[in-house]
Amino acid sequence: MSGNSVKSVRVGIIGGGFMARTHAAAARAAGAHVAAVASSSPERTRQAAAAFGVDPAESVRQLIEAVDVVHITSPNALHAEHALAALEAGKHVVCEKPLATDPATAAELAAAAEEAGVVATVPFVYRFHPMARQARAHAAASGLGRLLTVRGAYLQDWMLDPQETNWRVDAAAGGPSRAFGDIGSHLVDLTEFIAGERIVRLNAATSRAFAERDSTAVETEDAAVLTVETASGAVGSLMVSQVNAGRKNALTLELAGTDSSVEFVQERPDELWIGGASSSRILSRDAAVLAPDAARLCTVPAGHPMGYVDAFAAFARDTYAAIAGDAPDGLPTFDDGARANRLTAAVLDSAASGVWVDTRD
Amino acid sequence: MSGNSVKSVRVGIIGGGFMARTHAAAARAAGAHVAAVASSSPERTRQAAAAFGVDPAESVRQLIEAVDVVHITSPNALHAEHALAALEAGKHVVCEKPLATDPATAAELAAAAEEAGVVATVPFVYRFHPMARQARAHAAASGLGRLLTVRGAYLQDWMLDPQETNWRVDAAAGGPSRAFGDIGSHLVDLTEFIAGERIVRLNAATSRAFAERDSTAVETEDAAVLTVETASGAVGSLMVSQVNAGRKNALTLELAGTDSSVEFVQERPDELWIGGASSSRILSRDAAVLAPDAARLCTVPAGHPMGYVDAFAAFARDTYAAIAGDAPDGLPTFDDGARANRLTAAVLDSAASGVWVDTRD
Amino acid sequence: MSGNSVKSVRVGIIGGGFMARTHAAAARAAGAHVAAVASSSPERTRQAAAAFGVDPAESVRQLIEAVDVVHITSPNALHAEHALAALEAGKHVVCEKPLATDPATAAELAAAAEEAGVVATVPFVYRFHPMARQARAHAAASGLGRLLTVRGAYLQDWMLDPQETNWRVDAAAGGPSRAFGDIGSHLVDLTEFIAGERIVRLNAATSRAFAERDSTAVETEDAAVLTVETASGAVGSLMVSQVNAGRKNALTLELAGTDSSVEFVQERPDELWIGGASSSRILSRDAAVLAPDAARLCTVPAGHPMGYVDAFAAFARDTYAAIAGDAPDGLPTFDDGARANRLTAAVLDSAASGVWVDTRD
Amino acid sequence: MSGNSVKSVRVGIIGGGFMARTHAAAARAAGAHVAAVASSSPERTRQAAAAFGVDPAESVRQLIEAVDVVHITSPNALHAEHALAALEAGKHVVCEKPLATDPATAAELAAAAEEAGVVATVPFVYRFHPMARQARAHAAASGLGRLLTVRGAYLQDWMLDPQETNWRVDAAAGGPSRAFGDIGSHLVDLTEFIAGERIVRLNAATSRAFAERDSTAVETEDAAVLTVETASGAVGSLMVSQVNAGRKNALTLELAGTDSSVEFVQERPDELWIGGASSSRILSRDAAVLAPDAARLCTVPAGHPMGYVDAFAAFARDTYAAIAGDAPDGLPTFDDGARANRLTAAVLDSAASGVWVDTRD
């Protein structure tokens, strides 16, 4: 779970909320040194520093200078500015998605990271559940046969309270997409990651649960439904909602091919269902029986649940390993972040126009 | 489970396959007298008569004359002819879906049934699972609040074998839609039945798993994905497939509203999940705690599974009760059958054109 | 589901309650003719006759004379008298368990049935779920390897209401054991049926939830816990309760051997879990992939749930097939009924004495 | 997840295997400083030090002197010696269970810890799943009503391979009980913890799957089945196995009372089933709706799985908080460890004698 090799990585965290705390815990679990935090004001920085047990930075600029890798967890609209500052300083970057609130800026960030020659990653952490890797390995080894259909959903209910509001609801701070940008981006990233192929066109509809939240007009969607087509011709059905009563973080994804199906359920991440015509299998997360890229992510024995923090820590470990010169498989980079921005924009475009939108790169 | 009141109903069955057998069993479980069967040839009629333990009819015409209610389970392309013959003879009719292979003919049948003044029903039997009724009662009593999203699927895998073929694959015999017409029709019927409102527009894509089956070109779809919008503005995501490895008859349907969600899973029909923000409930099929229209369908105590045959028998019982003059709630009529034809046509239209199709009546 | 071969079987039913109704429905689904019913009084007989749509018998004696097979669903304390009367008349008998309220009388009934040379069965209907047969076939084919452990439970909650009472609570009418005699008997029958070997000793404790029900002292147990050992040396843990809140009819049974495990769950009877060290399988009830004795019980396609009524009908079909001269595998006879009485007595003996009780025949 | 308050705690770890690694990760996640490790030889110490990223200790004695709290993960037979050395040095101790290989020594350790006035805990970490706490809070608030029955199991399959062997199989190194001492101890600890009452007597049987493993005679049990009675008169059924094919770490526990039931499943630790006669609830791990002692252990939002490492870290945090002077509720101490030794001895006694054994303190 740690080791001397990554001890020298000094991590700085921009932001002071829940995600900042999660990044700090993950960095530590990965054996890094969390050196500093900078939030939106001196006061919030002090609070975060005390809460996380790290030193407060004087400013974002000072933080960037003091560390090896900058974790950006600020509101969406500030991601680009913070990421560019870090890249310009030649620092490695971990930036929360969405990279930017529009796809053009996100693409610029991906290009800037490429040019800077640093490690620049986006925490699509669901990729780091061993059984998501196993699903991907199954597909890559032609275990599915030819892909026929995709069915996925990412459902939450925390926005069901009409009084619930936060910066994400405000398009200026969070970007024009909320539910899709926030969680749909995970769903399409995981779909393309496991399938090993791209969504090439989509048709979408979106909806808002409430015209107003806390007396402010809501401009961003609470739910989105999509039909998609993949590069190999499979069709798919995806749904995203933050207003689905009783669903807490229900990311489910099933890929069905001519030979078998796989279903991954994020809330039960230690199992993989492999559907077959004559019988179906339940594969437990057990390093002894998994593909190498899945087995390497198992840090506790089968039956001892691994969870969200474990996946986040694995993401951090792989990021730091890349910084150390390794090339870990499946690391989500700024290119993947920019891809999510592109797909989010396509969802909004299609929902507005009613027509299918091409999503090829 | 039976009673003298329906003993006098004489049932005739057109067809000799699995569905014919199921209709016969259901009719008997409902207390009716299965008087005759007529299949596609004298030989097949004799075989069916022997298999079901009923008398063979000399012809469809003779069968129609000899009974009170005609159950039609012939290939899809013959439904209309058989149904019209029965209606013209003034007989009650139970006709398998699709009523016809095009929506115009289906609408004519519905009009003919109306004019004949007889009972004319379509076995959308999933309506007769008590917990599907409970979901509907929950929605009708405003238990969901305002409907926000719908998510459904109907997945099978029996067409995954490329050698598998049957009359349904042939558009001439089965109609231009296969997967959607066959099982998607159940899914949209159940959606509108439980939601208590109509799908007003949809966008769809379809796919074929194999260009040929048994050396014959395949013209009908194996899978369909849909986005829908309902009358009250909810958005939905539906998927239908007969090539989803490991899924046998996986009809699942979730309706989510501002107050709660309900999920019904046909393969576990004795449970209903009711999702809530603070906790979710699992309701067991127990007459003591269900809404009246659900409780009346419970024929065995909680925990003693009810299944497909029970649902089919309940459909038959309600049909015969209607013939006897009752007005059982939720009986699927030719109007509902015609509605399914309309929605099926809309799916094919949208899949061909790529645009949203209006599905209001 | 029916057939001319069994049409001539005339069924008479003693009793007028829920079980009588279930027997009538099962007999009909099996294609028999339900000819008469006799309940505890002329008035109750008339009510039952009307409810079931059959003719009322003048007396138990007259009913026995008028039919080929007598189904006995009277209170437990009357089973022996009614069964003996039917056997003496040379009639086939289906008798609800327990055959008698003491093991000696049950053994006498089994001997009497043997001597009479008739078919005498006990509705241990859970044997007739296809997946229970599949589990048995798996064990019989050495699929489990050497049996190591057994874990089972049969849990209900309908006696949780302290006001709930009925003839079963009264030891004079229902016998000295209630929960175990009523549902534990099913559990041990199914255990020995699937395992293919006997429980050779057991140790038990019992408990009563309430000292009184409806102002009457309760003499019979609400729950029982057992440790058992089987003929081959496996150890097991069984629990039976009628006061387990939230459990409706939760019969679960897992057999684990050196090669694999199987788990059957009565409330989800269409699945069988087969546990393996490297992965576990979920087998769907699909005639195409099951052992012959399981496949023959499949009356509807995979994914179309079969339930309690289907299992009961299959039991009736096999009973009538035996009457017609067949020798269907796994038919539960009076010997099996007497075995259940023996095990029930052993549970009460062990609970009273605290010591292990030998249960070998 | 951390904070300055515990930064000063210096942790030393005795042992170099998987459990040592887990303790190190948990200590770090709890914000402590892992200062040193000492394993069974200088070579193994060096390896562990490198693997965990900590300094190697010269000896156990030197390690004890250098730290504030000693974590003991050596083979069972060495626990007592190491724990006593730490206690004599006035250091806080975290000792893996079993505290000792016999109950008398374990009781002496508990007394020694009491006398030393230090914090001495045992990682019964399943207590630290929020939903296990919620179950306990439900019981403590009389949510269950009067306890009627207990049903539990702890099933694994890693010893199913007859070649599998390790020091735990050897009674000299691991103690006379293997399966029960290793995992049964967790099950009875959690049972008494959630129920809030003691098991007062038990009857047990044990079994060995193989007479030999790797050519060595096996003296310790692979499985145990128990019937128990609790202080308030509830009866219970427990089973423990390390040879149950397909079960990885399947600790399940259900407590049923006159008002409701609760079921906790360790492999799905983020849910709690609350059974009721009219409907049952599924409670998600969501701090907003849980009892305070459960809510305080939630470190990520609902739907983001917490797992084994999270529970272990919570145990470490509470241990260090106790060291800092707090009195966190539900901390498992040496008294609890000694209790587990007592119950393990009772299981072996009863299995040998066949009689019920009193387990009151």
mmCIF file of N, CA and C in Angstrom, chain D residues 235-314:
data_model
loop_
_atom_site.group_PDB
_atom_site.id
_atom_site.type_symbol
_atom_site.label_atom_id
_atom_site.label_comp_id
_atom_site.label_asym_id
_atom_site.label_seq_id
_atom_site.Cartn_x
_atom_site.Cartn_y
_atom_site.Cartn_z
ATOM 1 N N VAL D 235 -32.803 -18.098 21.200
ATOM 2 C CA VAL D 235 -32.001 -19.224 20.712
ATOM 3 C C VAL D 235 -31.338 -18.812 19.404
ATOM 4 N N GLY D 236 -30.240 -19.456 19.104
ATOM 5 C CA GLY D 236 -29.527 -19.059 17.902
ATOM 6 C C GLY D 236 -28.829 -20.220 17.243
ATOM 7 N N SER D 237 -28.527 -20.003 15.977
ATOM 8 C CA SER D 237 -27.875 -21.000 15.140
ATOM 9 C C SER D 237 -26.721 -20.317 14.429
ATOM 10 N N LEU D 238 -25.514 -20.844 14.632
ATOM 11 C CA LEU D 238 -24.323 -20.232 14.034
ATOM 12 C C LEU D 238 -23.523 -21.302 13.298
ATOM 13 N N MET D 239 -22.906 -20.892 12.215
ATOM 14 C CA MET D 239 -22.048 -21.827 11.493
ATOM 15 C C MET D 239 -20.801 -21.105 11.014
ATOM 16 N N VAL D 240 -19.687 -21.804 11.117
ATOM 17 C CA VAL D 240 -18.395 -21.271 10.693
ATOM 18 C C VAL D 240 -17.731 -22.317 9.812
ATOM 19 N N SER D 241 -17.221 -21.894 8.684
ATOM 20 C CA SER D 241 -16.516 -22.841 7.823
ATOM 21 C C SER D 241 -15.451 -22.131 7.017
ATOM 22 N N GLN D 242 -14.336 -22.791 6.846
ATOM 23 C CA GLN D 242 -13.306 -22.293 5.936
ATOM 24 C C GLN D 242 -13.196 -23.188 4.705
ATOM 25 N N VAL D 243 -14.220 -24.040 4.528
ATOM 26 C CA VAL D 243 -14.225 -24.968 3.391
ATOM 27 C C VAL D 243 -15.584 -24.958 2.696
ATOM 28 N N ASN D 244 -16.171 -23.775 2.542
ATOM 29 C CA ASN D 244 -17.492 -23.658 1.934
ATOM 30 C C ASN D 244 -17.317 -23.059 0.538
ATOM 31 N N ALA D 245 -17.251 -23.914 -0.459
ATOM 32 C CA ALA D 245 -16.915 -23.489 -1.825
ATOM 33 C C ALA D 245 -17.770 -22.317 -2.298
ATOM 34 N N GLY D 246 -17.101 -21.290 -2.781
ATOM 35 C CA GLY D 246 -17.808 -20.139 -3.335
ATOM 36 C C GLY D 246 -18.033 -19.018 -2.344
ATOM 37 N N ARG D 247 -17.822 -19.281 -1.058
ATOM 38 C CA ARG D 247 -17.991 -18.236 -0.047
ATOM 39 C C ARG D 247 -16.615 -17.700 0.298
ATOM 40 N N LYS D 248 -16.425 -16.428 0.156
ATOM 41 C CA LYS D 248 -15.096 -15.850 0.339
ATOM 42 C C LYS D 248 -14.882 -15.327 1.755
ATOM 43 N N ASN D 249 -15.825 -14.565 2.245
ATOM 44 C CA ASN D 249 -15.710 -14.005 3.594
ATOM 45 C C ASN D 249 -17.106 -13.647 4.051
ATOM 46 N N ALA D 250 -17.968 -14.651 3.952
ATOM 47 C CA ALA D 250 -19.412 -14.425 4.060
ATOM 48 C C ALA D 250 -19.863 -14.448 5.507
ATOM 49 N N LEU D 251 -19.610 -13.345 6.190
ATOM 50 C CA LEU D 251 -20.140 -13.171 7.532
ATOM 51 C C LEU D 251 -21.519 -12.550 7.397
ATOM 52 N N THR D 252 -22.522 -13.295 7.832
ATOM 53 C CA THR D 252 -23.894 -12.779 7.826
ATOM 54 C C THR D 252 -24.469 -12.982 9.213
ATOM 55 N N LEU D 253 -25.276 -12.041 9.633
ATOM 56 C CA LEU D 253 -25.820 -12.108 10.988
ATOM 57 C C LEU D 253 -27.210 -11.489 11.001
ATOM 58 N N GLU D 254 -28.163 -12.265 11.473
ATOM 59 C CA GLU D 254 -29.531 -11.756 11.579
ATOM 60 C C GLU D 254 -30.020 -11.930 13.007
ATOM 61 N N LEU D 255 -30.536 -10.853 13.544
ATOM 62 C CA LEU D 255 -31.166 -10.882 14.861
ATOM 63 C C LEU D 255 -32.639 -10.591 14.665
ATOM 64 N N ALA D 256 -33.485 -11.436 15.208
ATOM 65 C CA ALA D 256 -34.930 -11.258 15.034
ATOM 66 C C ALA D 256 -35.614 -11.094 16.378
ATOM 67 N N GLY D 257 -36.397 -10.051 16.481
ATOM 68 C CA GLY D 257 -37.104 -9.787 17.734
ATOM 69 C C GLY D 257 -38.597 -9.694 17.526
ATOM 70 N N THR D 258 -39.282 -9.383 18.585
ATOM 71 C CA THR D 258 -40.747 -9.327 18.500
ATOM 72 C C THR D 258 -41.241 -8.164 17.636
ATOM 73 N N ASP D 259 -40.388 -7.159 17.410
ATOM 74 C CA ASP D 259 -40.824 -6.009 16.613
ATOM 75 C C ASP D 259 -40.205 -5.935 15.226
ATOM 76 N N SER D 260 -38.966 -6.358 15.094
ATOM 77 C CA SER D 260 -38.321 -6.312 13.774
ATOM 78 C C SER D 260 -37.093 -7.206 13.788
ATOM 79 N N SER D 261 -36.504 -7.345 12.619
ATOM 80 C CA SER D 261 -35.257 -8.085 12.460
ATOM 81 C C SER D 261 -34.226 -7.159 11.836
ATOM 82 N N VAL D 262 -32.965 -7.479 12.043
ATOM 83 C CA VAL D 262 -31.901 -6.803 11.287
ATOM 84 C C VAL D 262 -30.972 -7.860 10.713
ATOM 85 N N GLU D 263 -30.508 -7.610 9.506
ATOM 86 C CA GLU D 263 -29.505 -8.500 8.925
ATOM 87 C C GLU D 263 -28.341 -7.672 8.397
ATOM 88 N N PHE D 264 -27.153 -8.044 8.847
ATOM 89 C CA PHE D 264 -25.923 -7.404 8.382
ATOM 90 C C PHE D 264 -25.115 -8.440 7.612
ATOM 91 N N VAL D 265 -24.631 -8.046 6.442
ATOM 92 C CA VAL D 265 -23.855 -8.932 5.588
ATOM 93 C C VAL D 265 -22.512 -8.259 5.319
ATOM 94 N N GLN D 266 -21.461 -8.828 5.845
ATOM 95 C CA GLN D 266 -20.152 -8.172 5.785
ATOM 96 C C GLN D 266 -19.693 -7.905 4.369
ATOM 97 N N GLU D 267 -20.043 -8.756 3.421
ATOM 98 C CA GLU D 267 -19.590 -8.539 2.046
ATOM 99 C C GLU D 267 -20.388 -7.433 1.353
ATOM 100 N N ARG D 268 -21.475 -7.016 1.941
ATOM 101 C CA ARG D 268 -22.234 -5.848 1.467
ATOM 102 C C ARG D 268 -22.468 -4.930 2.655
ATOM 103 N N PRO D 269 -21.361 -4.367 3.158
ATOM 104 C CA PRO D 269 -21.427 -3.704 4.468
ATOM 105 C C PRO D 269 -22.157 -2.375 4.456
ATOM 106 N N ASP D 270 -22.487 -1.861 3.285
ATOM 107 C CA ASP D 270 -23.096 -0.542 3.219
ATOM 108 C C ASP D 270 -24.623 -0.580 3.237
ATOM 109 N N GLU D 271 -25.164 -1.754 3.488
ATOM 110 C CA GLU D 271 -26.611 -1.902 3.570
ATOM 111 C C GLU D 271 -26.993 -2.549 4.896
ATOM 112 N N LEU D 272 -28.178 -2.240 5.355
ATOM 113 C CA LEU D 272 -28.742 -2.971 6.490
ATOM 114 C C LEU D 272 -30.181 -3.298 6.152
ATOM 115 N N TRP D 273 -30.507 -4.575 6.252
ATOM 116 C CA TRP D 273 -31.887 -5.009 6.036
ATOM 117 C C TRP D 273 -32.606 -4.976 7.377
ATOM 118 N N ILE D 274 -33.754 -4.305 7.387
ATOM 119 C CA ILE D 274 -34.561 -4.258 8.608
ATOM 120 C C ILE D 274 -35.898 -4.890 8.274
ATOM 121 N N GLY D 275 -36.099 -6.087 8.783
ATOM 122 C CA GLY D 275 -37.287 -6.853 8.437
ATOM 123 C C GLY D 275 -38.488 -6.474 9.283
ATOM 124 N N GLY D 276 -39.606 -6.307 8.644
ATOM 125 C CA GLY D 276 -40.844 -6.020 9.358
ATOM 126 C C GLY D 276 -41.969 -6.868 8.808
ATOM 127 N N ALA D 277 -42.996 -7.038 9.602
ATOM 128 C CA ALA D 277 -44.088 -7.914 9.184
ATOM 129 C C ALA D 277 -44.802 -7.359 7.958
ATOM 130 N N SER D 278 -44.958 -6.050 7.875
ATOM 131 C CA SER D 278 -45.713 -5.514 6.736
ATOM 132 C C SER D 278 -44.815 -5.136 5.567
ATOM 133 N N SER D 279 -43.619 -4.661 5.850
ATOM 134 C CA SER D 279 -42.652 -4.462 4.774
ATOM 135 C C SER D 279 -41.276 -4.415 5.407
ATOM 136 N N SER D 280 -40.270 -4.594 4.593
ATOM 137 C CA SER D 280 -38.906 -4.565 5.102
ATOM 138 C C SER D 280 -38.190 -3.390 4.475
ATOM 139 N N ARG D 281 -37.190 -2.889 5.175
ATOM 140 C CA ARG D 281 -36.467 -1.722 4.675
ATOM 141 C C ARG D 281 -35.031 -2.085 4.361
ATOM 142 N N ILE D 282 -34.499 -1.432 3.351
ATOM 143 C CA ILE D 282 -33.068 -1.489 3.071
ATOM 144 C C ILE D 282 -32.529 -0.109 3.395
ATOM 145 N N LEU D 283 -31.686 -0.062 4.384
ATOM 146 C CA LEU D 283 -31.118 1.211 4.795
ATOM 147 C C LEU D 283 -29.734 1.317 4.161
ATOM 148 N N SER D 284 -29.498 2.397 3.429
ATOM 149 C CA SER D 284 -28.168 2.629 2.857
ATOM 150 C C SER D 284 -27.303 3.357 3.874
ATOM 151 N N ARG D 285 -26.028 3.121 3.778
ATOM 152 C CA ARG D 285 -25.102 3.838 4.661
ATOM 153 C C ARG D 285 -25.034 5.297 4.251
ATOM 154 N N ASP D 286 -25.777 6.103 4.945
ATOM 155 C CA ASP D 286 -25.918 7.517 4.610
ATOM 156 C C ASP D 286 -25.936 8.254 5.942
ATOM 157 N N ALA D 287 -24.891 9.007 6.194
ATOM 158 C CA ALA D 287 -24.739 9.647 7.505
ATOM 159 C C ALA D 287 -25.980 10.428 7.906
ATOM 160 N N ALA D 288 -26.685 10.945 6.903
ATOM 161 C CA ALA D 288 -27.837 11.800 7.198
ATOM 162 C C ALA D 288 -28.955 11.062 7.922
ATOM 163 N N VAL D 289 -29.015 9.763 7.770
ATOM 164 C CA VAL D 289 -30.156 9.044 8.344
ATOM 165 C C VAL D 289 -29.764 8.032 9.420
ATOM 166 N N LEU D 290 -28.489 7.970 9.763
ATOM 167 C CA LEU D 290 -28.059 6.936 10.704
ATOM 168 C C LEU D 290 -27.977 7.449 12.139
ATOM 169 N N ALA D 291 -27.909 6.501 13.059
ATOM 170 C CA ALA D 291 -27.677 6.832 14.463
ATOM 171 C C ALA D 291 -26.294 7.484 14.591
ATOM 172 N N PRO D 292 -26.098 8.330 15.596
ATOM 173 C CA PRO D 292 -24.829 9.073 15.700
ATOM 174 C C PRO D 292 -23.587 8.196 15.670
ATOM 175 N N ASP D 293 -23.624 7.061 16.368
ATOM 176 C CA ASP D 293 -22.423 6.228 16.429
ATOM 177 C C ASP D 293 -22.137 5.532 15.097
ATOM 178 N N ALA D 294 -23.156 5.419 14.254
ATOM 179 C CA ALA D 294 -22.942 4.891 12.897
ATOM 180 C C ALA D 294 -22.532 6.022 11.968
ATOM 181 N N ALA D 295 -23.194 7.165 12.110
ATOM 182 C CA ALA D 295 -22.933 8.302 11.215
ATOM 183 C C ALA D 295 -21.491 8.780 11.340
ATOM 184 N N ARG D 296 -20.946 8.747 12.556
ATOM 185 C CA ARG D 296 -19.589 9.269 12.757
ATOM 186 C C ARG D 296 -18.549 8.423 12.018
ATOM 187 N N LEU D 297 -18.897 7.190 11.668
ATOM 188 C CA LEU D 297 -17.947 6.314 10.973
ATOM 189 C C LEU D 297 -18.041 6.417 9.452
ATOM 190 N N CYS D 298 -18.990 7.224 8.967
ATOM 191 C CA CYS D 298 -19.127 7.400 7.519
ATOM 192 C C CYS D 298 -18.118 8.414 7.032
ATOM 193 N N THR D 299 -17.216 8.004 6.184
ATOM 194 C CA THR D 299 -16.186 8.932 5.719
ATOM 195 C C THR D 299 -16.374 9.321 4.256
ATOM 196 N N VAL D 300 -17.254 8.630 3.569
ATOM 197 C CA VAL D 300 -17.583 9.008 2.189
ATOM 198 C C VAL D 300 -19.104 8.981 2.052
ATOM 199 N N PRO D 301 -19.627 9.658 1.019
ATOM 200 C CA PRO D 301 -21.092 9.733 0.889
ATOM 201 C C PRO D 301 -21.724 8.371 0.617
ATOM 202 N N ALA D 302 -23.007 8.312 0.846
ATOM 203 C CA ALA D 302 -23.787 7.109 0.551
ATOM 204 C C ALA D 302 -23.541 6.669 -0.883
ATOM 205 N N GLY D 303 -23.493 5.371 -1.072
ATOM 206 C CA GLY D 303 -23.328 4.833 -2.421
ATOM 207 C C GLY D 303 -21.891 4.719 -2.875
ATOM 208 N N HIS D 304 -20.987 5.312 -2.166
ATOM 209 C CA HIS D 304 -19.552 5.165 -2.438
ATOM 210 C C HIS D 304 -19.051 4.123 -1.459
ATOM 211 N N PRO D 305 -18.850 2.896 -1.907
ATOM 212 C CA PRO D 305 -18.629 1.788 -0.972
ATOM 213 C C PRO D 305 -17.491 2.022 0.011
ATOM 214 N N MET D 306 -17.784 1.742 1.274
ATOM 215 C CA MET D 306 -16.725 1.646 2.270
ATOM 216 C C MET D 306 -16.391 0.163 2.424
ATOM 217 N N GLY D 307 -15.155 -0.116 2.802
ATOM 218 C CA GLY D 307 -14.760 -1.517 2.832
ATOM 219 C C GLY D 307 -13.943 -1.877 4.048
ATOM 220 N N TYR D 308 -13.215 -2.960 3.885
ATOM 221 C CA TYR D 308 -12.452 -3.548 4.989
ATOM 222 C C TYR D 308 -11.391 -2.591 5.507
ATOM 223 N N VAL D 309 -10.689 -1.951 4.588
ATOM 224 C CA VAL D 309 -9.626 -1.040 5.007
ATOM 225 C C VAL D 309 -10.213 0.150 5.763
ATOM 226 N N ASP D 310 -11.373 0.606 5.331
ATOM 227 C CA ASP D 310 -12.039 1.709 6.038
ATOM 228 C C ASP D 310 -12.406 1.312 7.462
ATOM 229 N N ALA D 311 -12.925 0.074 7.601
ATOM 230 C CA ALA D 311 -13.301 -0.383 8.942
ATOM 231 C C ALA D 311 -12.055 -0.512 9.827
ATOM 232 N N PHE D 312 -10.996 -1.031 9.249
ATOM 233 C CA PHE D 312 -9.763 -1.195 10.018
ATOM 234 C C PHE D 312 -9.209 0.170 10.430
ATOM 235 N N ALA D 313 -9.270 1.115 9.513
ATOM 236 C CA ALA D 313 -8.772 2.462 9.833
ATOM 237 C C ALA D 313 -9.613 3.094 10.937
ATOM 238 N N ALA D 314 -10.910 2.852 10.909
ATOM 239 C CA ALA D 314 -11.776 3.407 11.950
ATOM 240 C C ALA D 314 -11.429 2.811 13.311
#
